[in-house]
Short mmCIF file of the C-alpha atoms (twelve columns), coordinates in Angstrom:
data_MODEL
# 
_entry.id   MODEL 
# 
loop_
_atom_site.group_PDB 
_atom_site.id 
_atom_site.type_symbol 
_atom_site.label_atom_id 
_atom_site.label_alt_id 
_atom_site.label_comp_id 
_atom_site.label_asym_id 
_atom_site.label_seq_id 
_atom_site.Cartn_x 
_atom_site.Cartn_y 
_atom_site.Cartn_z 
_atom_site.pdbx_PDB_model_num 
ATOM 1   C CA . ASP A 1   -1.750  -21.925 13.559  1 
ATOM 2   C CA . ALA A 2   0.398   -21.195 16.607  1 
ATOM 3   C CA . LEU A 3   3.544   -22.637 15.023  1 
ATOM 4   C CA . LEU A 4   3.102   -20.542 11.880  1 
ATOM 5   C CA . GLN A 5   2.420   -17.368 13.842  1 
ATOM 6   C CA . MET A 6   5.480   -17.840 16.052  1 
ATOM 7   C CA . THR A 7   7.667   -18.702 13.046  1 
ATOM 8   C CA . VAL A 8   6.517   -15.649 11.115  1 
ATOM 9   C CA . ALA A 9   6.976   -13.421 14.176  1 
ATOM 10  C CA . GLU A 10  10.641  -14.490 14.329  1 
ATOM 11  C CA . VAL A 11  11.366  -12.867 10.958  1 
ATOM 12  C CA . LEU A 12  8.720   -10.158 10.511  1 
ATOM 13  C CA . ASP A 13  7.694   -7.209  12.631  1 
ATOM 14  C CA . ILE A 14  4.066   -8.266  12.890  1 
ATOM 15  C CA . GLU A 15  1.134   -8.334  15.294  1 
ATOM 16  C CA . TYR A 16  0.318   -11.935 16.224  1 
ATOM 17  C CA . GLN A 17  -1.197  -14.057 19.004  1 
ATOM 18  C CA . SER A 18  1.343   -15.479 21.435  1 
ATOM 19  C CA . TYR A 19  0.883   -18.975 22.746  1 
ATOM 20  C CA . GLN A 20  2.264   -21.290 25.375  1 
ATOM 21  C CA . PRO A 21  1.931   -25.081 25.311  1 
ATOM 22  C CA . ALA A 22  0.744   -26.445 28.673  1 
ATOM 23  C CA . VAL A 23  0.298   -29.933 30.066  1 
ATOM 24  C CA . HIS A 24  -3.412  -30.402 30.764  1 
ATOM 25  C CA . TYR A 25  -4.603  -32.292 33.849  1 
ATOM 26  C CA . ILE A 26  -8.123  -32.450 35.266  1 
ATOM 27  C CA . ASN A 27  -8.451  -33.850 38.788  1 
ATOM 28  C CA . GLY A 28  -5.019  -35.461 38.427  1 
ATOM 29  C CA . ASP A 29  -5.856  -37.197 35.132  1 
ATOM 30  C CA . TYR A 30  -3.667  -36.368 32.141  1 
ATOM 31  C CA . TYR A 31  -5.636  -34.973 29.186  1 
ATOM 32  C CA . GLY A 32  -2.769  -34.072 26.864  1 
ATOM 33  C CA . ILE A 33  -1.097  -30.851 25.835  1 
ATOM 34  C CA . ILE A 34  -3.104  -27.735 25.089  1 
ATOM 35  C CA . ASN A 35  -2.042  -24.406 23.649  1 
ATOM 36  C CA . LEU A 36  -2.851  -21.385 25.773  1 
ATOM 37  C CA . ARG A 37  -3.468  -18.537 23.355  1 
ATOM 38  C CA . GLU A 38  -3.353  -14.800 23.719  1 
ATOM 39  C CA . ARG A 39  -6.816  -13.344 23.189  1 
ATOM 40  C CA . ASN A 40  -7.306  -11.459 19.934  1 
ATOM 41  C CA . ASN A 41  -9.607  -8.708  21.154  1 
ATOM 42  C CA . THR A 42  -9.457  -5.336  22.891  1 
ATOM 43  C CA . GLN A 43  -7.493  -6.991  25.713  1 
ATOM 44  C CA . TYR A 44  -4.776  -7.861  23.166  1 
ATOM 45  C CA . VAL A 45  -4.408  -4.172  22.407  1 
ATOM 46  C CA . TYR A 46  -4.317  -3.270  26.105  1 
ATOM 47  C CA . SER A 47  -1.791  -6.022  26.917  1 
ATOM 48  C CA . ASN A 48  0.552   -5.159  24.044  1 
ATOM 49  C CA . PHE A 49  0.123   -1.387  23.747  1 
ATOM 50  C CA . GLY A 50  -1.545  -0.224  26.960  1 
ATOM 51  C CA . TRP A 51  -4.458  1.355   25.099  1 
ATOM 52  C CA . ASP A 52  -7.866  1.100   26.779  1 
ATOM 53  C CA . GLU A 53  -10.974 0.126   24.825  1 
ATOM 54  C CA . GLU A 54  -12.119 3.766   24.901  1 
ATOM 55  C CA . GLU A 55  -8.877  4.812   23.151  1 
ATOM 56  C CA . ILE A 56  -9.104  2.501   20.139  1 
ATOM 57  C CA . ASP A 57  -11.035 1.695   17.007  1 
ATOM 58  C CA . MET A 58  -11.089 -2.048  16.281  1 
ATOM 59  C CA . ILE A 59  -12.579 -3.685  13.212  1 
ATOM 60  C CA . GLU A 60  -13.037 -7.320  12.229  1 
ATOM 61  C CA . ARG A 61  -14.032 -8.947  8.953   1 
ATOM 62  C CA . VAL A 62  -16.711 -11.530 9.655   1 
ATOM 63  C CA . PRO A 63  -18.244 -13.631 6.837   1 
ATOM 64  C CA . ASN A 64  -21.948 -13.340 6.142   1 
ATOM 65  C CA . ASP A 65  -22.085 -10.170 8.191   1 
ATOM 66  C CA . VAL A 66  -24.117 -7.197  7.086   1 
ATOM 67  C CA . GLY A 67  -21.517 -4.915  5.595   1 
ATOM 68  C CA . TYR A 68  -17.817 -5.519  5.139   1 
ATOM 69  C CA . TYR A 69  -16.648 -5.439  8.774   1 
ATOM 70  C CA . GLN A 70  -17.844 -5.271  12.358  1 
ATOM 71  C CA . ILE A 71  -16.782 -2.633  14.829  1 
ATOM 72  C CA . LYS A 72  -15.407 -4.242  17.984  1 
ATOM 73  C CA . ALA A 73  -14.461 -0.942  19.663  1 
ATOM 74  C CA . GLY A 74  -14.699 2.742   18.811  1 
ATOM 75  C CA . ASP A 75  -16.496 3.948   15.703  1 
ATOM 76  C CA . THR A 76  -16.460 3.520   11.931  1 
ATOM 77  C CA . GLU A 77  -15.391 7.001   10.889  1 
ATOM 78  C CA . ALA A 78  -11.671 6.310   10.315  1 
ATOM 79  C CA . ILE A 79  -12.026 2.933   8.604   1 
ATOM 80  C CA . ASP A 80  -14.833 4.216   6.396   1 
ATOM 81  C CA . TYR A 81  -12.489 6.995   5.271   1 
ATOM 82  C CA . VAL A 82  -9.655  4.510   4.543   1 
ATOM 83  C CA . VAL A 83  -12.017 2.356   2.463   1 
ATOM 84  C CA . GLU A 84  -13.216 5.457   0.581   1 
ATOM 85  C CA . LEU A 85  -9.622  6.506   -0.125  1 
ATOM 86  C CA . ALA A 86  -8.643  2.996   -1.263  1 
ATOM 87  C CA . SER A 87  -11.317 3.176   -3.952  1 
ATOM 88  C CA . GLN A 88  -9.409  6.155   -5.425  1 
ATOM 89  C CA . LEU A 89  -6.084  4.335   -5.914  1 
ATOM 90  C CA . PRO A 90  -3.689  4.507   -7.679  1 
ATOM 91  C CA . ASP A 91  -2.923  8.110   -6.921  1 
ATOM 92  C CA . ASP A 92  0.241   9.293   -5.140  1 
ATOM 93  C CA . GLU A 93  -1.577  11.857  -3.018  1 
ATOM 94  C CA . VAL A 94  -4.254  9.357   -2.006  1 
ATOM 95  C CA . TYR A 95  -1.570  6.773   -1.168  1 
ATOM 96  C CA . ALA A 96  0.237   9.330   1.016   1 
ATOM 97  C CA . GLU A 97  -2.997  10.020  2.869   1 
ATOM 98  C CA . ILE A 98  -3.648  6.286   3.360   1 
ATOM 99  C CA . ALA A 99  -0.093  5.928   4.684   1 
ATOM 100 C CA . GLU A 100 -1.029  8.433   7.393   1 
ATOM 101 C CA . LEU A 101 -3.952  6.205   8.424   1 
ATOM 102 C CA . VAL A 102 -2.520  2.686   7.957   1 
ATOM 103 C CA . ASP A 103 0.818   1.252   9.129   1 
ATOM 104 C CA . ILE A 104 1.966   0.330   5.605   1 
ATOM 105 C CA . ASN A 105 5.026   -1.705  6.689   1 
ATOM 106 C CA . GLY A 106 2.875   -3.595  9.179   1 
ATOM 107 C CA . LEU A 107 0.243   -4.178  6.486   1 
ATOM 108 C CA . VAL A 108 2.843   -5.577  4.076   1 
ATOM 109 C CA . ASN A 109 4.234   -7.835  6.819   1 
ATOM 110 C CA . TYR A 110 0.675   -8.980  7.569   1 
ATOM 111 C CA . LEU A 111 -0.097  -9.714  3.911   1 
ATOM 112 C CA . MET A 112 3.086   -11.725 3.271   1 
ATOM 113 C CA . PRO A 113 2.274   -14.799 5.400   1 
ATOM 114 C CA . GLU A 114 -1.399  -14.748 4.401   1 
ATOM 115 C CA . LEU A 115 -0.475  -14.811 0.710   1 
ATOM 116 C CA . TRP A 116 2.583   -17.083 1.014   1 
ATOM 117 C CA . THR A 117 0.709   -19.777 2.940   1 
ATOM 118 C CA . GLY A 118 -2.362  -19.567 0.710   1 
ATOM 119 C CA . ASN A 119 -4.683  -19.296 3.709   1 
ATOM 120 C CA . TRP A 120 -8.053  -20.307 2.219   1 
ATOM 121 C CA . ASP A 121 -9.945  -18.761 5.157   1 
ATOM 122 C CA . TRP A 122 -8.752  -15.259 4.314   1 
ATOM 123 C CA . PRO A 123 -9.452  -12.400 3.309   1 
ATOM 124 C CA . GLN A 124 -13.204 -13.025 3.386   1 
ATOM 125 C CA . ASN A 125 -12.712 -13.899 7.066   1 
ATOM 126 C CA . ASN A 126 -10.136 -13.519 9.841   1 
ATOM 127 C CA . VAL A 127 -9.114  -9.918  9.249   1 
ATOM 128 C CA . LYS A 128 -8.762  -7.744  12.319  1 
ATOM 129 C CA . GLY A 129 -7.286  -4.276  12.627  1 
ATOM 130 C CA . PHE A 130 -7.040  -1.676  15.337  1 
ATOM 131 C CA . ARG A 131 -5.727  1.809   15.892  1 
ATOM 132 C CA . ASP A 132 -5.122  4.175   18.749  1 
ATOM 133 C CA . VAL A 133 -7.449  7.097   18.052  1 
ATOM 134 C CA . ASN A 134 -4.575  9.460   18.951  1 
ATOM 135 C CA . ASP A 135 -1.986  7.734   16.723  1 
ATOM 136 C CA . GLY A 136 -4.366  7.157   13.848  1 
ATOM 137 C CA . LYS A 137 -2.597  4.252   12.115  1 
ATOM 138 C CA . PHE A 138 -4.414  0.961   11.708  1 
ATOM 139 C CA . ARG A 139 -2.429  -2.183  12.485  1 
ATOM 140 C CA . PHE A 140 -3.530  -5.682  11.454  1 
ATOM 141 C CA . VAL A 141 -3.239  -8.831  13.591  1 
ATOM 142 C CA . LEU A 142 -2.202  -12.174 12.118  1 
ATOM 143 C CA . PHE A 143 -4.487  -14.885 13.466  1 
ATOM 144 C CA . ASP A 144 -6.273  -18.133 12.581  1 
ATOM 145 C CA . LEU A 145 -3.862  -19.641 10.071  1 
ATOM 146 C CA . ASP A 146 -5.570  -23.046 10.272  1 
ATOM 147 C CA . GLY A 147 -6.401  -22.779 6.558   1 
ATOM 148 C CA . ALA A 148 -2.763  -22.224 5.570   1 
ATOM 149 C CA . PHE A 149 -1.000  -24.464 3.047   1 
ATOM 150 C CA . SER A 150 -4.285  -25.861 1.794   1 
ATOM 151 C CA . THR A 151 -4.073  -27.719 -1.508  1 
ATOM 152 C CA . SER A 152 -7.300  -26.045 -2.638  1 
ATOM 153 C CA . THR A 153 -5.743  -22.605 -3.103  1 
ATOM 154 C CA . PRO A 154 -4.235  -21.122 -6.267  1 
ATOM 155 C CA . PHE A 155 -0.855  -21.072 -4.510  1 
ATOM 156 C CA . ALA A 156 -0.898  -24.876 -4.066  1 
ATOM 157 C CA . THR A 157 -0.602  -25.355 -7.825  1 
ATOM 158 C CA . PHE A 158 1.293   -22.172 -8.626  1 
ATOM 159 C CA . LEU A 159 2.768   -22.226 -12.148 1 
ATOM 160 C CA . GLY A 160 1.547   -25.795 -12.666 1 
ATOM 161 C CA . LYS A 161 3.684   -27.225 -9.879  1 
ATOM 162 C CA . GLN A 162 1.807   -29.251 -7.287  1 
ATOM 163 C CA . ASN A 163 2.969   -28.975 -3.686  1 
ATOM 164 C CA . TYR A 164 3.579   -32.046 -1.596  1 
ATOM 165 C CA . THR A 165 1.245   -32.637 1.302   1 
ATOM 166 C CA . PHE A 166 1.652   -34.501 4.571   1 
ATOM 167 C CA . ASP A 167 -1.849  -35.931 4.236   1 
ATOM 168 C CA . SER A 168 -1.256  -39.594 3.310   1 
ATOM 169 C CA . LEU A 169 -4.779  -39.868 1.883   1 
ATOM 170 C CA . HIS A 170 -4.174  -37.049 -0.595  1 
ATOM 171 C CA . GLY A 171 -3.145  -38.331 -4.021  1 
ATOM 172 C CA . PHE A 172 -0.125  -36.758 -5.674  1 
ATOM 173 C CA . ASP A 173 -0.045  -36.568 -9.450  1 
ATOM 174 C CA . HIS A 174 3.527   -37.706 -10.238 1 
ATOM 175 C CA . SER A 175 3.020   -36.964 -13.939 1 
ATOM 176 C CA . LEU A 176 3.698   -33.299 -13.117 1 
ATOM 177 C CA . ASN A 177 7.314   -34.279 -12.288 1 
ATOM 178 C CA . LYS A 178 8.175   -36.086 -15.556 1 
ATOM 179 C CA . ASN A 179 10.108  -33.220 -17.143 1 
ATOM 180 C CA . MET A 180 11.525  -31.738 -13.969 1 
ATOM 181 C CA . SER A 181 15.235  -32.115 -13.193 1 
# 
């Protein structure tokens, strides 16, 4: 998760969780290396943008929740309007209005790694967006890529080609390579 986020952040202008590996000792006994992670909550927004909780709307997609998303800060008015507009696409005027409410470049940069890695735990889960109520544009945060590169996604067998896996217990069907040069 952390490696993928940091790698993606090197090439895309994207919101992501920073991390720092740290050697872990308890009472002088070595317990290994842990990854200290930046929180993905209203404090993330304050730390990276300086916006207080009272100045933002923050939504999160949580599975098995009543409704499509939970409000973590602010209210639902803006995101409800974006969802309503999205149901009216494709329409150039509607798209222009959505572009006033959503950071489109940021959204595209957010979607690329989710789709490219075939993250099986997304989009029904692990979607979080926020906006400054004065700025108005929702931004989405890349997080929880633990389900990336799973062999159970459509992208793992894209166009009939099976991806290799580092899991030595996973069988690879070599018959798919017979006619490949």
